[in-house]
CSV table of C-alpha atoms and ligand atoms in Angstrom, one decimal:
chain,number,residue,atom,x,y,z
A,1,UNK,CA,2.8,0.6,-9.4
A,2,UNK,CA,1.8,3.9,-8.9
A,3,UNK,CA,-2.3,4.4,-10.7
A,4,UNK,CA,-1.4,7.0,-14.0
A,5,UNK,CA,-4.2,9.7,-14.0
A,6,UNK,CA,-5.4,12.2,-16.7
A,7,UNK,CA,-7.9,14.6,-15.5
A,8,UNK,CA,-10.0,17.4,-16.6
A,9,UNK,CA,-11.0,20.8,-14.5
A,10,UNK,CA,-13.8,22.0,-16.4
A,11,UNK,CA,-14.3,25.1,-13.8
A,12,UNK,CA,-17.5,27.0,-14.4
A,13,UNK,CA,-17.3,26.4,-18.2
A,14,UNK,CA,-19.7,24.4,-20.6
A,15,UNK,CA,-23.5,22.8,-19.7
A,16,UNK,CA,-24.6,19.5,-19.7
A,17,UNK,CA,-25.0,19.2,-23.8
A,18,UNK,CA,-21.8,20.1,-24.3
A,19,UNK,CA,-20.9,16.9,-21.4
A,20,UNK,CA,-22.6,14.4,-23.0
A,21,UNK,CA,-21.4,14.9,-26.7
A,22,UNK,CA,-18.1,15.1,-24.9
A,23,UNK,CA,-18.0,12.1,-23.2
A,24,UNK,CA,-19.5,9.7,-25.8
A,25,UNK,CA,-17.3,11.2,-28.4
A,26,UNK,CA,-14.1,10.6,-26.3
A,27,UNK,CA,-15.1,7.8,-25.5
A,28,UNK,CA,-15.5,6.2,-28.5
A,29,UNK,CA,-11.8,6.2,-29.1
A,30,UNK,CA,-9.3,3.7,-28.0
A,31,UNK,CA,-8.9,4.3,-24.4
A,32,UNK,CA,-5.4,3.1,-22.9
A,33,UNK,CA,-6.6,0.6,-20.0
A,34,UNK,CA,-3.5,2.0,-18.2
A,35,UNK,CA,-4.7,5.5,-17.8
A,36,UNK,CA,-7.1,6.8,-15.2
A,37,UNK,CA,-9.1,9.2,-16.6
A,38,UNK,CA,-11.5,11.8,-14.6
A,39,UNK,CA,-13.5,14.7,-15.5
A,40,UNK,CA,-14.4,17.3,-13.0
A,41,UNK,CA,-17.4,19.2,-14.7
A,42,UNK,CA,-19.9,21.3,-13.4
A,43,UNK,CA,-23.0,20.7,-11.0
A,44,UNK,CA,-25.7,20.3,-13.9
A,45,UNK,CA,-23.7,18.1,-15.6
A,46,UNK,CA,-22.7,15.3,-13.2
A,47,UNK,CA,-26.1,13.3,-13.7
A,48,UNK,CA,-26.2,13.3,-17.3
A,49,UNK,CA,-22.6,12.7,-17.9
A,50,UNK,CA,-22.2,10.2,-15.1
A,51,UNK,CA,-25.0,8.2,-16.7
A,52,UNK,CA,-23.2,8.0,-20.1
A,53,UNK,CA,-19.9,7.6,-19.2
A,54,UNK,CA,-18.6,4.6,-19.6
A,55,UNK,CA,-14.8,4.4,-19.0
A,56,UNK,CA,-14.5,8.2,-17.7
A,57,UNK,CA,-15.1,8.6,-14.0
A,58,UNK,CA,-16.8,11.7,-13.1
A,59,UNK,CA,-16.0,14.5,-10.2
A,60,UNK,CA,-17.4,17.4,-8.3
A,61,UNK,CA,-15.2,20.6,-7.8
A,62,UNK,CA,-16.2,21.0,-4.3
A,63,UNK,CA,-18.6,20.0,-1.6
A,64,UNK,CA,-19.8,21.0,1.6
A,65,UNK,CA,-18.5,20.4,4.9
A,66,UNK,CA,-21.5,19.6,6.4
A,67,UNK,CA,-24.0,16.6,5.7
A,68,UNK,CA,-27.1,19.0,4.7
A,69,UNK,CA,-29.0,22.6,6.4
A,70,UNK,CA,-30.0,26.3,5.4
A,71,UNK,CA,-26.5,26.2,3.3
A,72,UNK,CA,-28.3,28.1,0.2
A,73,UNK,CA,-26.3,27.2,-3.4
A,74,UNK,CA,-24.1,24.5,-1.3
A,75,UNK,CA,-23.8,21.2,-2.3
A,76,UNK,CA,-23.2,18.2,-0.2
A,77,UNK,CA,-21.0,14.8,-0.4
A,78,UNK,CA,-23.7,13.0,-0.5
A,79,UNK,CA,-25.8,14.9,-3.2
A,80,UNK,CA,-22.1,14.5,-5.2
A,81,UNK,CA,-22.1,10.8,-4.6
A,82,UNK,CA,-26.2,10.5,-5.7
A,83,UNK,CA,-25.5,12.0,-9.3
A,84,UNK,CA,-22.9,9.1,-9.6
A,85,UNK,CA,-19.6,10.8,-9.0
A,86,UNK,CA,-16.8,8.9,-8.0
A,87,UNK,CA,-14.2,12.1,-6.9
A,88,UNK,CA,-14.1,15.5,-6.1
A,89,UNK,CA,-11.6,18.0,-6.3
A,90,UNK,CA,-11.1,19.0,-3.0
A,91,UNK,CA,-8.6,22.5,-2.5
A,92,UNK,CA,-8.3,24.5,-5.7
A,93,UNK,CA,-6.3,27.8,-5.5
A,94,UNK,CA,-9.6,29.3,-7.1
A,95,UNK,CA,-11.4,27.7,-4.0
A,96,UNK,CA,-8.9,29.2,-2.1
A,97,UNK,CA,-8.6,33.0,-3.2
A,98,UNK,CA,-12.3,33.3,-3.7
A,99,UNK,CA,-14.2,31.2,-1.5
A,100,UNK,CA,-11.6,31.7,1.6
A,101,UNK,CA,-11.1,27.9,2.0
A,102,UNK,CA,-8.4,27.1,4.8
A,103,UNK,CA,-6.4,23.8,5.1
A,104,UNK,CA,-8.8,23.2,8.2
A,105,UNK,CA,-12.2,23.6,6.2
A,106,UNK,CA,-11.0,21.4,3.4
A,107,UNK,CA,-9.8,19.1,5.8
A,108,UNK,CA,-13.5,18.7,7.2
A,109,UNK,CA,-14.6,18.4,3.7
A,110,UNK,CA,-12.4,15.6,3.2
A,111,UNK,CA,-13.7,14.1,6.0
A,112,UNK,CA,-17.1,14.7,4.3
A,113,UNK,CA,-16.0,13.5,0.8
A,114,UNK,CA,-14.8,10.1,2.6
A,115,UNK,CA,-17.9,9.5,4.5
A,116,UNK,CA,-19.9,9.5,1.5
A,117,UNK,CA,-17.6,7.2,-1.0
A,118,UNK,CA,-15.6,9.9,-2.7
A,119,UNK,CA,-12.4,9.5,-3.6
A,120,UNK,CA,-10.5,13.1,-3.2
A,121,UNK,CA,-8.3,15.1,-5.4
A,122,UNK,CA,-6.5,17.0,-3.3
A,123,UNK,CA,-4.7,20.6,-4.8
A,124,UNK,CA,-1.9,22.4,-3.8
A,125,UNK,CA,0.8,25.0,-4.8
A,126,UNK,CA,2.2,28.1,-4.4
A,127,UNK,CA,1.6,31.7,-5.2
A,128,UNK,CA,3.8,33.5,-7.8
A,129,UNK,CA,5.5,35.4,-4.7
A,130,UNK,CA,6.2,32.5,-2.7
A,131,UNK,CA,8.1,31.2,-5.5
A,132,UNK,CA,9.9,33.8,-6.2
A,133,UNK,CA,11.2,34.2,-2.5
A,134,UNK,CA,12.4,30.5,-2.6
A,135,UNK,CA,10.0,29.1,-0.1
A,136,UNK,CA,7.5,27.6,-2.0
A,137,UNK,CA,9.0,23.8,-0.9
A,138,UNK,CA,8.0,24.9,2.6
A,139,UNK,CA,4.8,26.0,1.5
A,140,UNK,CA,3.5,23.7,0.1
A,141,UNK,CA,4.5,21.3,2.9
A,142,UNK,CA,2.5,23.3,5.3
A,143,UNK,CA,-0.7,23.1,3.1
A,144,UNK,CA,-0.2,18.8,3.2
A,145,UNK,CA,0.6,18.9,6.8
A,146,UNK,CA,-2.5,21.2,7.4
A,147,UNK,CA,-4.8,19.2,5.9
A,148,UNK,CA,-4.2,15.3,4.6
A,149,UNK,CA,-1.4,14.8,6.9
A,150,UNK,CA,-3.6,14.3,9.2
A,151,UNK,CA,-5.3,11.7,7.6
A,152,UNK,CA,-4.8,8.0,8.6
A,153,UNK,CA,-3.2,5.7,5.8
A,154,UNK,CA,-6.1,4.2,4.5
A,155,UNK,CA,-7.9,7.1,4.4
A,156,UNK,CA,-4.6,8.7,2.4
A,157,UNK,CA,-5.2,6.2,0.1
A,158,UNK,CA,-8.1,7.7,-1.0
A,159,UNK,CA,-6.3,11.0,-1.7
A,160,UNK,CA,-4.7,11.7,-5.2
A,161,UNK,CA,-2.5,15.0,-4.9
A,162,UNK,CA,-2.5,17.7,-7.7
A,163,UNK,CA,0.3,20.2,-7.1
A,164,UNK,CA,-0.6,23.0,-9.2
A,165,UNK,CA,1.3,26.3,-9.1
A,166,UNK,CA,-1.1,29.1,-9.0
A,167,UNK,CA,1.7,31.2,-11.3
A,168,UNK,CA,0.9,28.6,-14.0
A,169,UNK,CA,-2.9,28.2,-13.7
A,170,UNK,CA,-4.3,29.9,-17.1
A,171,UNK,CA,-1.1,31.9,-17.3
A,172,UNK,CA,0.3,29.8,-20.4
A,173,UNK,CA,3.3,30.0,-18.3
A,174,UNK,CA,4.3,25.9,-17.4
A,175,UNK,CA,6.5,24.8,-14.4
A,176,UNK,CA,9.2,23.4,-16.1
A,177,UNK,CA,9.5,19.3,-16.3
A,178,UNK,CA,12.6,20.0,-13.6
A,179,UNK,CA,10.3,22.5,-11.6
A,180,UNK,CA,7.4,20.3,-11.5
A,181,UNK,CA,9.7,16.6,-10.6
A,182,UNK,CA,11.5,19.0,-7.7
A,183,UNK,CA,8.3,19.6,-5.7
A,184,UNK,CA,6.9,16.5,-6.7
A,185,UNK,CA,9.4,15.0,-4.9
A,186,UNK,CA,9.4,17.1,-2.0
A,187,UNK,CA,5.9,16.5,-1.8
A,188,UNK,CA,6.6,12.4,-1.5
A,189,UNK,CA,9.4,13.3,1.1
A,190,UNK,CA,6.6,15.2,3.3
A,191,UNK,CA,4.3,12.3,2.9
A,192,UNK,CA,7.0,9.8,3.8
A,193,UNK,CA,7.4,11.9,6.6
A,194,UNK,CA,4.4,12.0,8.1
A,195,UNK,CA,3.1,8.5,7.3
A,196,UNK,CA,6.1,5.9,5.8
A,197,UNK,CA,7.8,5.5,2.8
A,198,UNK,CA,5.0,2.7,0.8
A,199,UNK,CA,2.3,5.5,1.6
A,200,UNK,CA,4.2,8.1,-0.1
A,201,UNK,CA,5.4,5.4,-3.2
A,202,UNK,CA,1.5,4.7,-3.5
A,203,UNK,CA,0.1,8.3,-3.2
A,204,UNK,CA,-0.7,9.7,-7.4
A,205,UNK,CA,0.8,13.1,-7.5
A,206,UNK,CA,-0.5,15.2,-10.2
A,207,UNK,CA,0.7,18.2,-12.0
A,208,UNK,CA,-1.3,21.0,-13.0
A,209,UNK,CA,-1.1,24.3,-14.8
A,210,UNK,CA,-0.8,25.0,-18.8
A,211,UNK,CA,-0.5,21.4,-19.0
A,212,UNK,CA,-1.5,21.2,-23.1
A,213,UNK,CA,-0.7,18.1,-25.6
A,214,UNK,CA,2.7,20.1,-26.7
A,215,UNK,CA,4.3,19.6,-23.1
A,216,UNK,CA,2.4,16.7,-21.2
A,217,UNK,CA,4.8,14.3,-22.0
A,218,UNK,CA,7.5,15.5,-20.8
A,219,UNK,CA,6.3,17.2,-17.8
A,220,UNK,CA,4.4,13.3,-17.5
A,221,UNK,CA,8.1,11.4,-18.0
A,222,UNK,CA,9.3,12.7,-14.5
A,223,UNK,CA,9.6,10.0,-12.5
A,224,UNK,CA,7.1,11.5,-9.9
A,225,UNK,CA,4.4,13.3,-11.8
A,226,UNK,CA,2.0,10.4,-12.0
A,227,UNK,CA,-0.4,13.0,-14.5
A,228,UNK,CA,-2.4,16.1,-14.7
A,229,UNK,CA,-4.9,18.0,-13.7
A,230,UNK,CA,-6.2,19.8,-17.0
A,231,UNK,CA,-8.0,23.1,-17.4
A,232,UNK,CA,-8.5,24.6,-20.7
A,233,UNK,CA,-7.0,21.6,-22.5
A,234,UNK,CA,-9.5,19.6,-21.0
A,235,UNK,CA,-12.5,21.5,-22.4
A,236,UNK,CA,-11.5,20.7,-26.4
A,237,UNK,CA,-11.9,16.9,-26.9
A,238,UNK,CA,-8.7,16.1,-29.1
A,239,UNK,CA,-6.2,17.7,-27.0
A,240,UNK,CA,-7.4,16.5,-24.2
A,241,UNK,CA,-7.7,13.1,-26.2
A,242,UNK,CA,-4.0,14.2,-27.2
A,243,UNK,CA,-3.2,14.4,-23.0
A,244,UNK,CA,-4.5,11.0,-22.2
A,245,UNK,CA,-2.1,9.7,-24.3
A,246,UNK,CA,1.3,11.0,-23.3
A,247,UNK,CA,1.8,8.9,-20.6
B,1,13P,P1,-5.1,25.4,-16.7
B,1,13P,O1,-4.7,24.0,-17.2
B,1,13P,O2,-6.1,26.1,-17.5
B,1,13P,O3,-3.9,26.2,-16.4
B,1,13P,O4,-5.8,25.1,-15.3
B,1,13P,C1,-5.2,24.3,-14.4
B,1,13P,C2,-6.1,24.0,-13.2
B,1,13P,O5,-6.4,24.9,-12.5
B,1,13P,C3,-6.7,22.7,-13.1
B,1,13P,O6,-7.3,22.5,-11.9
């Protein structure tokens, strides 16, 4: 039985008051014991909110590939792993398009994450172009066999995929449940590929982009979206309460 995960992307949004308010008032509503639920938040807020969570676990939204050095505004796997942090999200488009990440550099972070006790979520998807030539399956299996196809299996373990399509990250504009289960399962294919057919049943694939409360469940029911990874629904406590429960 595949592990059923909701979580949030804060991105470079809210500060550590906002966290902890967030997390205790979440919290103190009935959790389903079911549901994995992880918050990525920002840097200044890992301590504070790892400290009161409870049920939540907490991630980073990126690391370093190295261990530590004259890296100024970096921040290491280790540092991560200090503050209490049990993930990091590992490959974001937004890493991507501004920061220049390559499968190869976030492959060494992954290496890094590992190393230091972090669990990884993993992100992929395509750009609006790609999809609209018909070769976003392709794509997308060249960023997994770029990076944590290369992994061994019980390092892949470790690795939670999010397949997010950058066309539908802050656009409004949803892969539909059909869109979403089609690469989902291409993505499984590509896993059983490369390492066998339990790896790829175990592996959590999550969706993300405009996932809110009025579609999760659907886009949830497919048989091989295992969750989401949430932006702005994630930063208002009921509708990300709302998410949580539409598994
Ligand atoms: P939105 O849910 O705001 O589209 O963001 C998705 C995302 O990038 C999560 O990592």
């Amino acid at each position: 039985m595949r592990k059923k995960i909701a979580a949030g992307n804060w991105k470079m949004n809210t500060d550590p008051n906002f966290g902890e308010n967030f997390i205790k008032n979440l919290e103190n509503r009935p959790f389903p014991d079911d549901v994995l639920v992880i918050l990525g938040v920002p840097y200044v807020s890992l301590l504070s909110m790892s400290n009161t969570a409870k049920k939540v676990a907490i991630a980073g939204q990126n690391c370093h590939q190295e261990d530590k050095g004259a890296y100024t505004g970096e921040i290491s796997a280790s540092m991560l792993s200090s503050v209490g942090c049990g993930y990091v999200i590992l490959g974001h488009s937004e890493r991507r398009q501004y920061f220049n990440e390559t499968d190869d550099l976030i492959l060494s972070k992954i290496h890094k994450a590992f190393e230091n006790n972090l669990e990884v979520i993993y992100c992929c998807g395509e750009p609006l172009e790609v999809r609209e030539e018909g070769s976003h399956e392709a794509y997308v299996g060249k960023q997994l066999e770029d990076s944590i196809c290369k992994l061994d299996k019980d390092q892949l373990s470790k690795v939670v995929i999010a397949y997010e399509p950058i066309w539908a990250i802050g656009t409004g504009k949803t892969a539909s449940p059909e869109q979403a289960q089609s690469m989902h399962a291409n993505i499984r294919k590509v896993i059983e590929n490369n390492f066998d057919r339990e790896c790829a049943e175990a592996i959590s694939i999550l969706y993300g982009g405009s996932v809110k409360p009025a579609n999760a469940k659907e886009i949830f029911s497919q048989p091989d979206v295992d969750g989401g990874l949430v932006g702005g629904a994630s930063l208002k406590e009921d509708s990300f309460y709302d998410i949580i429960q539409s598994f």
